[in-house]
């Protein structure tokens, strides 16, 4: 049977590339968005015209009640959930001393609490069928840290701890939990960088380019199809942080 996959933050950037690849592969996909309603509706129209199985659902995944509704929607539309891709995220580029409590809570809730809620709400369905896969999008800032990004890096490192611990807890139920740690990927999140900044970063990357959403989407597809990988953090950064 065709697998059902929820992609949080599927409206733009990396999430949109993941939705595109998985829809094209014939999976049932729930594209979650929050603010980008128009983009999500256009995507739905495009995928429906192509005969793909993509549904869209607005939910702020930093809120438990909205996550519950997202999970209920997926089950209502497709009957089950096989995979969740916890991709939604925001950054917060600030000098550490300037991070406010509000910044901190916002980043933690959007990037980390959302993953906690998504996993808790999706896992009962996966445990019932003794099968499932959870894919969390971390970052090289989570593995290696990043200056002017302490709050963000803390969430991405938190995702790694959550991933490894949950992999141990859920392995016996045949549920795999993995994380991907992208390097720099060409999305709106990096639109603040000048061409010169990007050129300088490229020089530090052995593969000599910044990544595209599709580079991360291909790894997501691989993890979905694999059956014996769990608790891993896969860096996809062109060799930047070896
Ligand atoms: P992006 O282009 O800024 O897109 C962010 C996505 O997250 C949007 O679809 C947005 O949806 C969604 N989102 C944000 N807050 C949300 C919320 N509360 N509820 C639901 N959706 C929410 O960012 P991106 O670069 O694709 O990043 C995607 C993930 O990859 C993030 O977790 C990010 O930390 C991680 N990452 C990115 C890079 C990079 O270089 N780009 C590197 C490492 C890791 P709406 O627009 O609909 O609100």
CSV table of C-alpha atoms and ligand atoms in Angstrom, one decimal:
chain,number,residue,atom,x,y,z
A,1,UNK,CA,0.0,0.0,0.0
A,2,UNK,CA,1.1,3.6,-0.7
A,3,UNK,CA,2.8,5.2,2.3
A,4,UNK,CA,1.3,8.3,3.9
A,5,UNK,CA,3.8,11.0,4.8
A,6,UNK,CA,3.3,14.3,6.7
A,7,UNK,CA,5.8,17.1,5.9
A,8,UNK,CA,5.7,20.0,8.3
A,9,UNK,CA,6.7,23.3,6.8
A,10,UNK,CA,6.0,21.9,3.3
A,11,UNK,CA,5.1,25.2,1.8
A,12,UNK,CA,8.6,26.7,1.1
A,13,UNK,CA,12.3,25.8,0.9
A,14,UNK,CA,13.5,22.4,1.9
A,15,UNK,CA,10.0,21.2,2.9
A,16,UNK,CA,8.6,22.1,-0.5
A,17,UNK,CA,11.4,20.2,-2.2
A,18,UNK,CA,10.6,17.2,0.0
A,19,UNK,CA,6.9,17.3,-0.9
A,20,UNK,CA,7.7,17.6,-4.6
A,21,UNK,CA,10.0,14.6,-4.7
A,22,UNK,CA,7.7,12.4,-2.5
A,23,UNK,CA,4.6,13.4,-4.5
A,24,UNK,CA,6.4,12.6,-7.7
A,25,UNK,CA,7.3,9.2,-6.3
A,26,UNK,CA,3.6,8.4,-5.8
A,27,UNK,CA,3.4,8.7,-2.0
A,28,UNK,CA,0.3,10.2,-0.2
A,29,UNK,CA,1.6,13.5,1.1
A,30,UNK,CA,0.1,16.0,3.6
A,31,UNK,CA,1.8,19.3,3.0
A,32,UNK,CA,1.6,21.3,6.3
A,33,UNK,CA,2.0,25.1,6.1
A,34,UNK,CA,1.4,27.9,8.6
A,35,UNK,CA,1.6,31.4,7.0
A,36,UNK,CA,2.1,30.6,3.3
A,37,UNK,CA,-1.5,29.8,2.4
A,38,UNK,CA,-1.4,31.1,-1.1
A,39,UNK,CA,1.7,29.1,-1.9
A,40,UNK,CA,0.2,26.0,-0.4
A,41,UNK,CA,-3.0,26.3,-2.4
A,42,UNK,CA,-1.1,26.8,-5.6
A,43,UNK,CA,0.9,23.6,-4.8
A,44,UNK,CA,-2.3,21.7,-4.1
A,45,UNK,CA,-3.8,22.8,-7.5
A,46,UNK,CA,-0.6,21.9,-9.3
A,47,UNK,CA,-0.4,18.4,-7.7
A,48,UNK,CA,-4.1,17.7,-8.1
A,49,UNK,CA,-3.8,18.5,-11.9
A,50,UNK,CA,-0.9,16.1,-12.1
A,51,UNK,CA,-3.0,13.4,-10.4
A,52,UNK,CA,-0.7,13.3,-7.3
A,53,UNK,CA,-2.0,12.5,-3.8
A,54,UNK,CA,-1.2,15.7,-2.0
A,55,UNK,CA,-3.4,17.3,0.6
A,56,UNK,CA,-2.6,20.6,2.4
A,57,UNK,CA,-3.4,21.5,6.0
A,58,UNK,CA,-2.7,24.8,7.9
A,59,UNK,CA,-1.3,24.2,11.4
A,60,UNK,CA,1.1,26.1,13.6
A,61,UNK,CA,3.1,23.1,14.7
A,62,UNK,CA,4.4,25.0,17.8
A,63,UNK,CA,0.9,24.5,19.2
A,64,UNK,CA,-0.2,21.1,20.5
A,65,UNK,CA,-3.9,21.5,19.6
A,66,UNK,CA,-3.0,22.4,16.0
A,67,UNK,CA,-0.6,19.4,15.8
A,68,UNK,CA,-3.4,17.2,17.0
A,69,UNK,CA,-5.6,18.5,14.2
A,70,UNK,CA,-2.9,17.9,11.6
A,71,UNK,CA,-2.5,14.3,12.6
A,72,UNK,CA,-6.3,13.8,12.7
A,73,UNK,CA,-6.5,15.3,9.2
A,74,UNK,CA,-3.9,13.0,7.8
A,75,UNK,CA,-5.6,9.9,9.2
A,76,UNK,CA,-9.0,11.1,8.0
A,77,UNK,CA,-7.7,11.7,4.4
A,78,UNK,CA,-5.4,8.7,4.0
A,79,UNK,CA,-6.4,6.3,6.8
A,80,UNK,CA,-3.0,6.1,8.4
A,81,UNK,CA,0.4,7.8,8.9
A,82,UNK,CA,3.6,5.9,8.0
A,83,UNK,CA,6.2,8.7,8.0
A,84,UNK,CA,6.5,12.2,9.6
A,85,UNK,CA,9.1,14.6,8.4
A,86,UNK,CA,9.6,17.3,11.1
A,87,UNK,CA,11.0,20.0,8.9
A,88,UNK,CA,9.2,23.3,10.0
A,89,UNK,CA,11.7,25.7,11.5
A,90,UNK,CA,12.7,29.3,12.0
A,91,UNK,CA,16.1,30.9,12.6
A,92,UNK,CA,17.1,33.6,15.0
A,93,UNK,CA,20.4,35.4,14.1
A,94,UNK,CA,21.4,37.4,17.1
A,95,UNK,CA,24.3,38.1,19.4
A,96,UNK,CA,23.8,35.8,22.4
A,97,UNK,CA,23.4,38.7,24.8
A,98,UNK,CA,20.6,40.2,22.7
A,99,UNK,CA,18.4,37.1,22.6
A,100,UNK,CA,15.2,37.9,24.5
A,101,UNK,CA,13.0,35.4,26.4
A,102,UNK,CA,10.5,35.9,23.7
A,103,UNK,CA,13.0,35.0,20.9
A,104,UNK,CA,14.2,32.0,22.9
A,105,UNK,CA,10.6,30.6,23.5
A,106,UNK,CA,9.6,31.2,19.9
A,107,UNK,CA,12.6,29.3,18.5
A,108,UNK,CA,12.3,26.5,21.0
A,109,UNK,CA,8.6,26.1,20.5
A,110,UNK,CA,8.8,26.2,16.7
A,111,UNK,CA,11.9,24.1,16.2
A,112,UNK,CA,11.9,21.7,19.1
A,113,UNK,CA,8.6,21.6,21.0
A,114,UNK,CA,6.9,21.0,17.6
A,115,UNK,CA,9.0,17.9,17.1
A,116,UNK,CA,8.0,16.6,20.6
A,117,UNK,CA,4.3,17.2,19.8
A,118,UNK,CA,4.4,15.8,16.3
A,119,UNK,CA,6.1,12.6,17.6
A,120,UNK,CA,3.8,12.1,20.5
A,121,UNK,CA,0.7,12.6,18.4
A,122,UNK,CA,1.8,10.4,15.5
A,123,UNK,CA,3.4,7.5,17.5
A,124,UNK,CA,0.2,5.8,18.7
A,125,UNK,CA,-0.8,5.1,15.1
A,126,UNK,CA,2.7,3.8,14.3
A,127,UNK,CA,2.8,1.6,17.4
A,128,UNK,CA,-0.5,0.1,16.6
A,129,UNK,CA,0.8,-1.1,13.2
A,130,UNK,CA,4.3,-1.8,14.5
A,131,UNK,CA,5.8,0.2,11.7
A,132,UNK,CA,6.9,3.8,11.1
A,133,UNK,CA,9.6,6.3,10.3
A,134,UNK,CA,10.3,9.7,11.9
A,135,UNK,CA,12.7,12.1,10.1
A,136,UNK,CA,13.8,15.2,11.9
A,137,UNK,CA,15.5,18.1,10.2
A,138,UNK,CA,18.3,19.3,12.4
A,139,UNK,CA,21.3,21.3,11.1
A,140,UNK,CA,25.1,21.4,11.2
A,141,UNK,CA,24.5,24.1,13.8
A,142,UNK,CA,23.1,21.4,15.9
A,143,UNK,CA,26.1,19.1,15.4
A,144,UNK,CA,28.8,21.8,15.4
A,145,UNK,CA,27.3,25.0,16.8
A,146,UNK,CA,27.0,28.4,15.2
A,147,UNK,CA,27.9,31.8,16.5
A,148,UNK,CA,25.0,34.4,16.4
A,149,UNK,CA,22.7,31.3,16.4
A,150,UNK,CA,22.8,30.0,20.0
A,151,UNK,CA,19.1,29.6,20.4
A,152,UNK,CA,18.7,28.0,17.0
A,153,UNK,CA,21.7,25.7,17.5
A,154,UNK,CA,20.3,24.6,20.9
A,155,UNK,CA,17.0,23.5,19.2
A,156,UNK,CA,18.9,21.7,16.5
A,157,UNK,CA,21.2,19.9,19.0
A,158,UNK,CA,18.0,19.1,21.1
A,159,UNK,CA,16.6,17.5,18.0
A,160,UNK,CA,19.6,15.2,17.8
A,161,UNK,CA,19.2,14.1,21.4
A,162,UNK,CA,15.5,13.5,20.9
A,163,UNK,CA,16.2,11.5,17.7
A,164,UNK,CA,18.8,9.2,19.3
A,165,UNK,CA,16.8,8.6,22.5
A,166,UNK,CA,13.5,8.0,20.7
A,167,UNK,CA,15.3,5.6,18.2
A,168,UNK,CA,16.3,3.5,21.2
A,169,UNK,CA,12.8,3.6,22.8
A,170,UNK,CA,10.9,2.9,19.6
A,171,UNK,CA,13.2,0.4,17.8
A,172,UNK,CA,11.4,-2.5,19.5
A,173,UNK,CA,8.2,-1.3,17.9
A,174,UNK,CA,9.8,-1.2,14.5
A,175,UNK,CA,9.7,2.6,14.3
A,176,UNK,CA,12.9,4.2,13.0
A,177,UNK,CA,13.9,7.7,14.0
A,178,UNK,CA,16.6,9.6,12.1
A,179,UNK,CA,17.8,13.1,11.7
A,180,UNK,CA,19.3,15.0,8.7
A,181,UNK,CA,21.7,17.8,9.4
A,182,UNK,CA,21.9,20.1,6.3
A,183,UNK,CA,24.7,22.5,5.7
A,184,UNK,CA,23.8,25.7,3.9
A,185,UNK,CA,20.8,25.3,1.6
A,186,UNK,CA,19.5,27.8,-0.9
A,187,UNK,CA,16.2,28.8,0.7
A,188,UNK,CA,14.5,32.0,2.1
A,189,UNK,CA,16.2,31.2,5.4
A,190,UNK,CA,19.5,32.4,3.9
A,191,UNK,CA,18.2,35.3,1.9
A,192,UNK,CA,20.0,37.7,4.3
A,193,UNK,CA,23.4,36.6,2.9
A,194,UNK,CA,25.0,38.7,0.2
A,195,UNK,CA,26.5,37.1,-3.0
A,196,UNK,CA,29.9,37.8,-1.5
A,197,UNK,CA,28.9,36.0,1.8
A,198,UNK,CA,27.8,33.0,-0.3
A,199,UNK,CA,30.9,33.0,-2.4
A,200,UNK,CA,33.0,33.0,0.8
A,201,UNK,CA,31.0,30.1,2.2
A,202,UNK,CA,31.3,28.1,-1.1
A,203,UNK,CA,35.1,28.3,-0.8
A,204,UNK,CA,34.9,26.5,2.5
A,205,UNK,CA,32.8,23.7,1.1
A,206,UNK,CA,34.7,20.8,-0.6
A,207,UNK,CA,32.0,20.3,-3.2
A,208,UNK,CA,32.2,24.0,-3.9
A,209,UNK,CA,28.5,24.8,-3.9
A,210,UNK,CA,25.7,25.5,-1.5
A,211,UNK,CA,23.0,22.8,-1.3
A,212,UNK,CA,19.5,22.8,-2.9
A,213,UNK,CA,16.3,21.5,-1.3
A,214,UNK,CA,16.4,18.5,-3.6
A,215,UNK,CA,19.7,17.4,-2.0
A,216,UNK,CA,17.9,17.0,1.3
A,217,UNK,CA,14.7,15.6,-0.3
A,218,UNK,CA,16.8,12.7,-1.8
A,219,UNK,CA,18.1,11.8,1.6
A,220,UNK,CA,14.5,11.8,3.1
A,221,UNK,CA,13.4,9.5,0.3
A,222,UNK,CA,16.3,7.2,1.0
A,223,UNK,CA,15.5,7.0,4.7
A,224,UNK,CA,11.9,6.3,4.0
A,225,UNK,CA,12.8,3.4,1.7
A,226,UNK,CA,15.6,2.0,4.0
A,227,UNK,CA,14.7,-0.5,6.7
A,228,UNK,CA,17.7,-0.9,8.9
A,229,UNK,CA,18.9,2.6,9.8
A,230,UNK,CA,17.9,4.3,13.0
A,231,UNK,CA,19.2,6.8,15.5
A,232,UNK,CA,21.5,8.4,12.8
A,233,UNK,CA,22.3,12.0,12.1
A,234,UNK,CA,23.1,12.3,8.4
A,235,UNK,CA,25.1,15.4,7.5
A,236,UNK,CA,24.4,16.7,4.0
A,237,UNK,CA,26.6,19.7,3.7
A,238,UNK,CA,28.9,19.1,0.7
A,239,UNK,CA,31.7,18.2,3.1
A,240,UNK,CA,31.6,21.6,4.9
A,241,UNK,CA,31.9,20.3,8.5
A,242,UNK,CA,34.0,17.2,8.1
B,1,LIG,P1,12.3,28.4,5.0
B,1,LIG,O1,12.6,28.5,3.5
B,1,LIG,O2,12.3,29.6,5.8
B,1,LIG,O3,10.9,27.6,5.2
B,1,LIG,C1,10.4,27.4,6.5
B,1,LIG,C2,9.2,26.5,6.4
B,1,LIG,O4,8.8,26.2,7.8
B,1,LIG,C3,8.1,27.2,5.7
B,1,LIG,O5,7.4,26.3,4.9
B,1,LIG,C4,7.2,27.7,6.9
B,1,LIG,O6,5.8,27.7,6.6
B,1,LIG,C5,7.4,26.6,7.9
B,1,LIG,N1,7.1,27.0,9.3
B,1,LIG,C6,7.8,27.9,10.0
B,1,LIG,N2,7.1,28.0,11.2
B,1,LIG,C7,6.1,27.1,11.2
B,1,LIG,C8,5.1,26.8,12.2
B,1,LIG,N3,5.0,27.4,13.4
B,1,LIG,N4,4.2,25.8,11.8
B,1,LIG,C9,4.3,25.2,10.6
B,1,LIG,N5,5.2,25.6,9.7
B,1,LIG,C10,6.1,26.5,10.0
B,1,LIG,O7,13.3,27.4,5.7
B,1,LIG,P2,14.2,26.2,5.1
B,1,LIG,O8,15.5,26.6,4.8
B,1,LIG,O9,13.4,25.4,4.1
B,1,LIG,O10,14.3,25.3,6.5
B,1,LIG,C11,13.5,24.1,6.6
B,1,LIG,C12,14.2,23.3,7.8
B,1,LIG,O11,15.6,23.0,7.5
B,1,LIG,C13,14.2,24.1,9.1
B,1,LIG,O12,14.0,23.3,10.2
B,1,LIG,C14,15.7,24.7,9.1
B,1,LIG,O13,16.1,24.9,10.4
B,1,LIG,C15,16.4,23.5,8.5
B,1,LIG,N6,17.7,23.9,8.0
B,1,LIG,C16,17.8,24.8,7.0
B,1,LIG,C17,19.1,25.1,6.5
B,1,LIG,C18,19.3,26.1,5.4
B,1,LIG,O14,20.5,26.4,5.1
B,1,LIG,N7,18.3,26.6,4.7
B,1,LIG,C19,20.2,24.5,7.0
B,1,LIG,C20,20.1,23.6,8.0
B,1,LIG,C21,18.8,23.2,8.5
B,1,LIG,P3,4.9,29.0,6.3
B,1,LIG,O15,5.7,29.8,5.3
B,1,LIG,O16,3.7,28.4,5.7
B,1,LIG,O17,4.7,29.7,7.6
